[in-house]
Coordinates of C-alpha atoms (C1' of nucleotides) in Angstrom, one line a residue:
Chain A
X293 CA -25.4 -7.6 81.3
X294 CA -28.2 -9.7 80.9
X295 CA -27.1 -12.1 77.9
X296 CA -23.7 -12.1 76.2
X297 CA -24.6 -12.4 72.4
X298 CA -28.0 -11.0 70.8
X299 CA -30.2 -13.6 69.5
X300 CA -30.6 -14.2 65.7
X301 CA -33.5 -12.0 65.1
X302 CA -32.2 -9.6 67.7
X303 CA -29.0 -9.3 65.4
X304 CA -31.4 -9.4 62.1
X305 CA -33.1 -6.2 63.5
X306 CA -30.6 -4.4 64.7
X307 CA -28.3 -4.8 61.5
X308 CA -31.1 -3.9 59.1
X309 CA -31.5 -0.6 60.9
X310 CA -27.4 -0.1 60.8
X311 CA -27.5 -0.3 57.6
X312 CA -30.5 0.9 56.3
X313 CA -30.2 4.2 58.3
X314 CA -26.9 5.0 56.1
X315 CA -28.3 4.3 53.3
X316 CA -31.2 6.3 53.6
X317 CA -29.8 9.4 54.5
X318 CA -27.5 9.2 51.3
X319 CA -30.7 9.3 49.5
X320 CA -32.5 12.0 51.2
X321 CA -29.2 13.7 51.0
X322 CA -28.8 12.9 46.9
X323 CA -32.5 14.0 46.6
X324 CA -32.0 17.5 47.9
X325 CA -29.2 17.5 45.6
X326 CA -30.9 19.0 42.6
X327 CA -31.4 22.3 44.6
X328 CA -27.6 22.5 45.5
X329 CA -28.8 21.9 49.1
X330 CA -27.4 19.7 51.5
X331 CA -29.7 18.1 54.6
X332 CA -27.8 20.7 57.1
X333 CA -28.6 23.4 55.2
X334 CA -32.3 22.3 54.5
X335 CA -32.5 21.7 58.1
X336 CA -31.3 25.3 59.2
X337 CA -33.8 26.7 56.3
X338 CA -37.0 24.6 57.8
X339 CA -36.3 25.5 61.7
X340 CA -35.8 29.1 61.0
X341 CA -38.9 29.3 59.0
X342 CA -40.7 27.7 61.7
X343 CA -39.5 30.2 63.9
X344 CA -41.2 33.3 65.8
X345 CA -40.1 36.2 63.1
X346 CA -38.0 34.0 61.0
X347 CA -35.3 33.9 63.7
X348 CA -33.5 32.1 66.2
X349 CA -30.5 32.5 68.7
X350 CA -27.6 30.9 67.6
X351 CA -27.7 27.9 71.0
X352 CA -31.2 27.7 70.4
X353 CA -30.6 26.8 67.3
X354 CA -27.4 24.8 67.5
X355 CA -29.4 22.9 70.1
X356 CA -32.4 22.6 67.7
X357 CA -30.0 20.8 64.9
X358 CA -27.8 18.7 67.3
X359 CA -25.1 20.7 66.2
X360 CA -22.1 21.7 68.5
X361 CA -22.0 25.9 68.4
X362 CA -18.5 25.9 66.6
X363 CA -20.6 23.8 63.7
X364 CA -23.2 25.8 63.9
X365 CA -21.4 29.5 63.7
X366 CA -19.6 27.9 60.4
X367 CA -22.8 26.1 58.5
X368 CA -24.2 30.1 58.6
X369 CA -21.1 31.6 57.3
X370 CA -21.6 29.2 54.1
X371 CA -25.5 30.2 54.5
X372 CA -24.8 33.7 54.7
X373 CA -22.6 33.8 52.3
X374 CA -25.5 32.1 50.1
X375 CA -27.8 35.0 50.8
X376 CA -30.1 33.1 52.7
X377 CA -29.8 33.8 56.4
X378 CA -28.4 37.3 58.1
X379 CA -26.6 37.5 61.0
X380 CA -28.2 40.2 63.2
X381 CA -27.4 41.0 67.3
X382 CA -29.4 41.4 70.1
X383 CA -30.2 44.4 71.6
X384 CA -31.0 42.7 75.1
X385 CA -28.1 40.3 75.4
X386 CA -25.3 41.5 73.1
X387 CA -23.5 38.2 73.4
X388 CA -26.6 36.4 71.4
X389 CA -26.5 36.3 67.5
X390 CA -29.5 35.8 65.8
X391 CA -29.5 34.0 62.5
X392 CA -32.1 35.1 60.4
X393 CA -33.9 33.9 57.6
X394 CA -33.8 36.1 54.5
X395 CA -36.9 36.1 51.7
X396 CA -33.9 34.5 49.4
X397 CA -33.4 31.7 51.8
X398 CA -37.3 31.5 52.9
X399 CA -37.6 31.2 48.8
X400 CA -34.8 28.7 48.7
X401 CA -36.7 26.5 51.5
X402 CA -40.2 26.8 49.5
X403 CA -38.3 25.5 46.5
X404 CA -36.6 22.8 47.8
X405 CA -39.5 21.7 50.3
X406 CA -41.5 19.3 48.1
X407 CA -38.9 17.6 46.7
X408 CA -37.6 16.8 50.0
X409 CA -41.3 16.2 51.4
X410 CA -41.4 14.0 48.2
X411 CA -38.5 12.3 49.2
X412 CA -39.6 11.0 52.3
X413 CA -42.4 10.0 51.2
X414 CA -41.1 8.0 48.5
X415 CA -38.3 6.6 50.5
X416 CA -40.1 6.1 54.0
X417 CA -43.9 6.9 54.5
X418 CA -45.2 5.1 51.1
X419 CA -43.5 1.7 52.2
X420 CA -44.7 1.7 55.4
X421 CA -48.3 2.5 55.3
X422 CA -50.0 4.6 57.8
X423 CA -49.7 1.7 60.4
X424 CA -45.5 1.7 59.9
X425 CA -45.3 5.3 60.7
X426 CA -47.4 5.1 63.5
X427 CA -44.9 2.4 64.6
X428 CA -41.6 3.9 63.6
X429 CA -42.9 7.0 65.7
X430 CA -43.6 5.0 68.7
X431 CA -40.5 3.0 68.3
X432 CA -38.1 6.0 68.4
X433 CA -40.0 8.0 71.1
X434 CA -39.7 4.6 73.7
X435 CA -36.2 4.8 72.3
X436 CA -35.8 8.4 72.9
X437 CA -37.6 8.4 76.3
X438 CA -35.1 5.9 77.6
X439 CA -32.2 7.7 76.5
X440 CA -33.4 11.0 78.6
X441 CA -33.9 9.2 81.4
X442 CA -30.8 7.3 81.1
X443 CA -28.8 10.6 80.7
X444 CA -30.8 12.1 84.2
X445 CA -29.6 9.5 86.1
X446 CA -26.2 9.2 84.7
X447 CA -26.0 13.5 85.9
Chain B
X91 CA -46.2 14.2 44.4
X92 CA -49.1 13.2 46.4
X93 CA -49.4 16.0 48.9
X94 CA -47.5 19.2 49.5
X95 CA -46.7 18.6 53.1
X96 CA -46.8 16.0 55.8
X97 CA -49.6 15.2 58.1
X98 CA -49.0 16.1 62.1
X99 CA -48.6 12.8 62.5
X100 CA -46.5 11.7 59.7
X101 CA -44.4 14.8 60.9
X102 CA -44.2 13.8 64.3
X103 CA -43.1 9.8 63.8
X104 CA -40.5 10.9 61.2
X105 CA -39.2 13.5 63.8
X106 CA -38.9 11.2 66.5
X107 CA -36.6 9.0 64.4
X108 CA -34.5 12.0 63.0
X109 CA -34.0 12.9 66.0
X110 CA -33.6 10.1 68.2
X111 CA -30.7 8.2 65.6
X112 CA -28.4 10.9 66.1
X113 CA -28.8 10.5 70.3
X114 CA -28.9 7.0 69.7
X115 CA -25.7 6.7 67.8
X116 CA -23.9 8.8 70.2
X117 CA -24.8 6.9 73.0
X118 CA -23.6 3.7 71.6
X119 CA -20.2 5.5 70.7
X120 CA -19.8 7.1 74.4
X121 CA -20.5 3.7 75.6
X122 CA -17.3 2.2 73.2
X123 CA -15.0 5.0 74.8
X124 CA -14.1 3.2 77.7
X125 CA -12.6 0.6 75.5
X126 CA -10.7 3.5 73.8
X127 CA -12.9 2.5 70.5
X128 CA -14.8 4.4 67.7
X129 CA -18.4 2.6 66.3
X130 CA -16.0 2.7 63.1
X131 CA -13.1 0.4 64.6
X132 CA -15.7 -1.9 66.3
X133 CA -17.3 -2.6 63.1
X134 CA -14.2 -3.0 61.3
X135 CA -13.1 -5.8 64.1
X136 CA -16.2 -7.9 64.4
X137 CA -16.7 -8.5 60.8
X138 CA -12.9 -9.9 60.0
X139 CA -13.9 -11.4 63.0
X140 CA -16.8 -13.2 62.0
X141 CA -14.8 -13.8 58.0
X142 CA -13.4 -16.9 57.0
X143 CA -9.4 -17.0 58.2
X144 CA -10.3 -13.3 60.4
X145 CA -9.2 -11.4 56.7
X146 CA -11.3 -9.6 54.1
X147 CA -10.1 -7.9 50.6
X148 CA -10.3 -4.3 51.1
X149 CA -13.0 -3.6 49.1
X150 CA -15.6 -6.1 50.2
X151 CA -14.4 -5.0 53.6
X152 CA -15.2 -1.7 52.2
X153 CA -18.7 -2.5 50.8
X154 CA -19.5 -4.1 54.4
X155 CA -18.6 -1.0 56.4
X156 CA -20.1 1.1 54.0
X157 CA -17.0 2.9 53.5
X158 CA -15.6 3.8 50.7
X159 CA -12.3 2.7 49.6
X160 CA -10.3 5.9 50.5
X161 CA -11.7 5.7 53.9
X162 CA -11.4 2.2 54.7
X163 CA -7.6 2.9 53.7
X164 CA -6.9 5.4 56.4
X165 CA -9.2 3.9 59.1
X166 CA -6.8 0.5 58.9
X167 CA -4.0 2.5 58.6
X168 CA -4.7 3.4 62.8
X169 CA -5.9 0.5 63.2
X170 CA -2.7 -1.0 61.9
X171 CA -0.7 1.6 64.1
X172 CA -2.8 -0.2 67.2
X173 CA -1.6 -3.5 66.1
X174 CA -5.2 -4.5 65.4
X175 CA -5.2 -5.4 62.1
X176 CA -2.2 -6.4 59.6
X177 CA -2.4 -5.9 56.3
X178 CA -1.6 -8.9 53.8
X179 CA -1.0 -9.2 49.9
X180 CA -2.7 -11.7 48.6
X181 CA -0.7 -14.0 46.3
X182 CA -3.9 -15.0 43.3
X183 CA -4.6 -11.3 42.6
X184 CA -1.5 -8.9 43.8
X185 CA -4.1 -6.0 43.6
X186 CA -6.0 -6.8 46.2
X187 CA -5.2 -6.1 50.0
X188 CA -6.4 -8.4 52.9
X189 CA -7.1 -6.9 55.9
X190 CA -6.1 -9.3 58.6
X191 CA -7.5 -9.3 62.2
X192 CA -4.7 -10.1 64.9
X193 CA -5.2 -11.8 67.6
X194 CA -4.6 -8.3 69.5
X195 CA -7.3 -7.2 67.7
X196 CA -9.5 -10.1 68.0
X197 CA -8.6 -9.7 72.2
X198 CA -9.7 -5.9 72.0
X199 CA -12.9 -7.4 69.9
X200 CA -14.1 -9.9 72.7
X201 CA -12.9 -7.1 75.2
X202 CA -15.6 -4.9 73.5
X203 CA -17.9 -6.7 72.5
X204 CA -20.0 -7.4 76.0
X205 CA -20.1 -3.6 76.4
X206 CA -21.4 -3.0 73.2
X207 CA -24.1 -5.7 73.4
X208 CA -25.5 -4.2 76.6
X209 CA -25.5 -0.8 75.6
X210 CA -27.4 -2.0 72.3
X211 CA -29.5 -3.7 75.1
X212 CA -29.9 -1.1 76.8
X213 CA -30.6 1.5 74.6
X214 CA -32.5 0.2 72.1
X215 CA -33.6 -3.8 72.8
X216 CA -35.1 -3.5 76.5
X217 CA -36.7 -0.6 75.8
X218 CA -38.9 -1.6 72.6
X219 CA -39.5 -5.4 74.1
X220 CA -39.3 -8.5 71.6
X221 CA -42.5 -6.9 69.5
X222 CA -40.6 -3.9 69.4
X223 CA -37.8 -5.2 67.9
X224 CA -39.3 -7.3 65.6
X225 CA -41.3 -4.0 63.9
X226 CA -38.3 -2.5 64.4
X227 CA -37.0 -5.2 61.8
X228 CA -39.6 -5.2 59.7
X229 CA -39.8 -1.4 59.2
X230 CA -36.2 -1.1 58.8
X231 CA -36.4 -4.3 55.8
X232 CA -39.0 -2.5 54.3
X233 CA -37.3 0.6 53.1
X234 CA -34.6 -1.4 52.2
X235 CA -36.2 -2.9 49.9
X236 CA -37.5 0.0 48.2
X237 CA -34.1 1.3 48.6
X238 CA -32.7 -1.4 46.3
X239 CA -35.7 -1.1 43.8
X240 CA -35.3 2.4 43.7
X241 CA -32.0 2.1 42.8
X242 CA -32.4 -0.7 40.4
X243 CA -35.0 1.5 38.2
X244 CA -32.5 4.4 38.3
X245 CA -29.8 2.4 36.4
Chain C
dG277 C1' -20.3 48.9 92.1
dA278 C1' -16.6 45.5 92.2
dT279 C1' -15.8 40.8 91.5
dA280 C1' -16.7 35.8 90.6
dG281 C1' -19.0 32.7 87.9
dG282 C1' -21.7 31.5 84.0
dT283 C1' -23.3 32.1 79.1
dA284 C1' -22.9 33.0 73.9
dC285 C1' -20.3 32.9 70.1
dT286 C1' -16.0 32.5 67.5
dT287 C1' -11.4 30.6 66.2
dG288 C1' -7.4 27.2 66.1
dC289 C1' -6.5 22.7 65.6
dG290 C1' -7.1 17.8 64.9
dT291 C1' -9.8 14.1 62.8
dG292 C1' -12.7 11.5 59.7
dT293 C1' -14.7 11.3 55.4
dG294 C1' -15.6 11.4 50.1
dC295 C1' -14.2 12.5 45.4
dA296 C1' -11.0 12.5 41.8
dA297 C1' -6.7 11.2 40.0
dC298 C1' -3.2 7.9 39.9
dG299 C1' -0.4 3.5 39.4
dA300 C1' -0.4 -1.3 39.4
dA301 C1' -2.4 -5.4 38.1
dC302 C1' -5.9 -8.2 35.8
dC303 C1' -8.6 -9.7 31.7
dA304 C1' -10.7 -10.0 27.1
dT305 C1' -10.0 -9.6 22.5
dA306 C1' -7.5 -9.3 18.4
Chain D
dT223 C1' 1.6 -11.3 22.7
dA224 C1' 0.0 -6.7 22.4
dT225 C1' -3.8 -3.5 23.8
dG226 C1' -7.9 -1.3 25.7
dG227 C1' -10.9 -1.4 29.4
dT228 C1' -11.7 -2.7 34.2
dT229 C1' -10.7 -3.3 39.1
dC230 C1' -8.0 -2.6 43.5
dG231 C1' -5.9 0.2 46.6
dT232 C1' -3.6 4.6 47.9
dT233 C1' -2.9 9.6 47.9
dG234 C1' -4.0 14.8 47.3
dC235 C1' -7.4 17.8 48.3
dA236 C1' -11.5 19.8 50.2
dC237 C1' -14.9 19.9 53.6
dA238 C1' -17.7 19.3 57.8
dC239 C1' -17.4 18.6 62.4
dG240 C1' -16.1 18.6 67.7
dC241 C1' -13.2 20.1 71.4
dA242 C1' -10.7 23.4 73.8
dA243 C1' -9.3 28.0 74.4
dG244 C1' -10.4 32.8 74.0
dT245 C1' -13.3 37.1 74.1
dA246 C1' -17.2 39.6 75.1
dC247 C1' -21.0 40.0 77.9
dC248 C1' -24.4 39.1 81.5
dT249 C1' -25.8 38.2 86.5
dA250 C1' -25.5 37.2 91.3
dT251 C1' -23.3 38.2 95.6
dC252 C1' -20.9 40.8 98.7

DNA sequence: GATAGGTACTTGCGTGTGCAACGAACCATA
DNA sequence: TATGGTTCGTTGCACACGCAAGTACCTATC
């Protein structure tokens, strides 16, 4: 505990991420609206059509979004029950599920893709320039690097 | 719609921050649990903490947390529970609800606090250095901005 | 090939949240 | 002073999520 209190730019940075980072997402999110799609299921949709034969195993997956596997078994049931992902086993390893991606769902993604891509643009790459994203990117890996090794040494 | 898709790069940096927030968060909310206290209830205490007479009406307090009314009513209502926070009418406009910090609550606050600052520190300060944090700023006020003008042209 | 331990997914339960509807109180205008 | 519109907070409802427990299955060891 180096310093009790953050310094006044320290605090200025920090709390402009805070909130900035919620209010972003709600407009990602409000974006992807107009397709009846929420950021989950966009998310599933993109990393399954991304995958090896439009599939994945359910931890892979779960893993893949963050997602705990009890999450992740009930965002497919809404998804299957959309049409746009199957359920289908494994021959191998019966205990896997793999969700799949159907044509309905792949056209679903394809649909709903620029808008998003749009979206982030609009919302993040445009007012940062090239140089920003470069930044933003190499802020969050040093970030992200440090939280990995934090969590080895911690186990 | 400038272009369909993103560039590697543009893909990669906006990754890394997808991502990384969601580890990041979590970190900082593990960290709270020895306290036994959410992000949520943290927040809640340090800005009646840092309001005139430790009280804010509901709905600014609302507006702050970005929270919306329902769920700033059932967050206090633990919070109440815990002997945190007491909830005062307010005798100009009978409408409106203070939300009162106790001096319980403004213990468990200062209790809190130090841990928080150093895992903010820790995670997120040391890592990026004093440059880092600054950009971190800046990139962060940036989309805000465009947030709020966004928003403005909308209406 | 039996048994112990680990892995993959699902289900029950509790929690936190937003939206819509509501009642109470305020305010502007007639 | 009556009235219509607005604001403040709470409550009913629905939903998404994580954790813990349960089941089915795999794998290593004896």
């Amino acid at each position: 505990m180096t310093t009790k209190w953050l310094s006044q730019a320290e605090q200025a940075s920090w709390r402009n991420y805070i909130l900035t980072a919620h209010d972003l997402a709600a407009a990602l999110e409000a974006d992807l609206a107009v397709h009846d799609l929420t950021m989950g299921d966009y998310e599933v949709l993109v990393w399954l059509s991304e995958a090896e034969d439009n599939r994945m195993r359910m931890c892979d997956l779960a893993q893949s979004l963050q997602l705990s596997p009890s999450g992740l078994t009930r965002r497919l049931d809404g998804m299957v029950k959309a049409g746009w992902v199957e359920r289908a086993s494994c021959a191998q390893d019966r205990r896997v599920m793999y969700a799949h991606l159907t044509t309905t769902g792949r056209a679903k993604m394809e649909a709903a893709a620029p808008t998003h891509v749009d979206s982030v643009r609009r919302h993040v790459l445009d007012p940062l320039g090239a140089e920003g994203v470069a930044q933003l990117g190499e802020i969050f890996g040093r970030i992200r690097e440090h939280l990995l090794e934090l969590e080895l040494t911690r186990v």
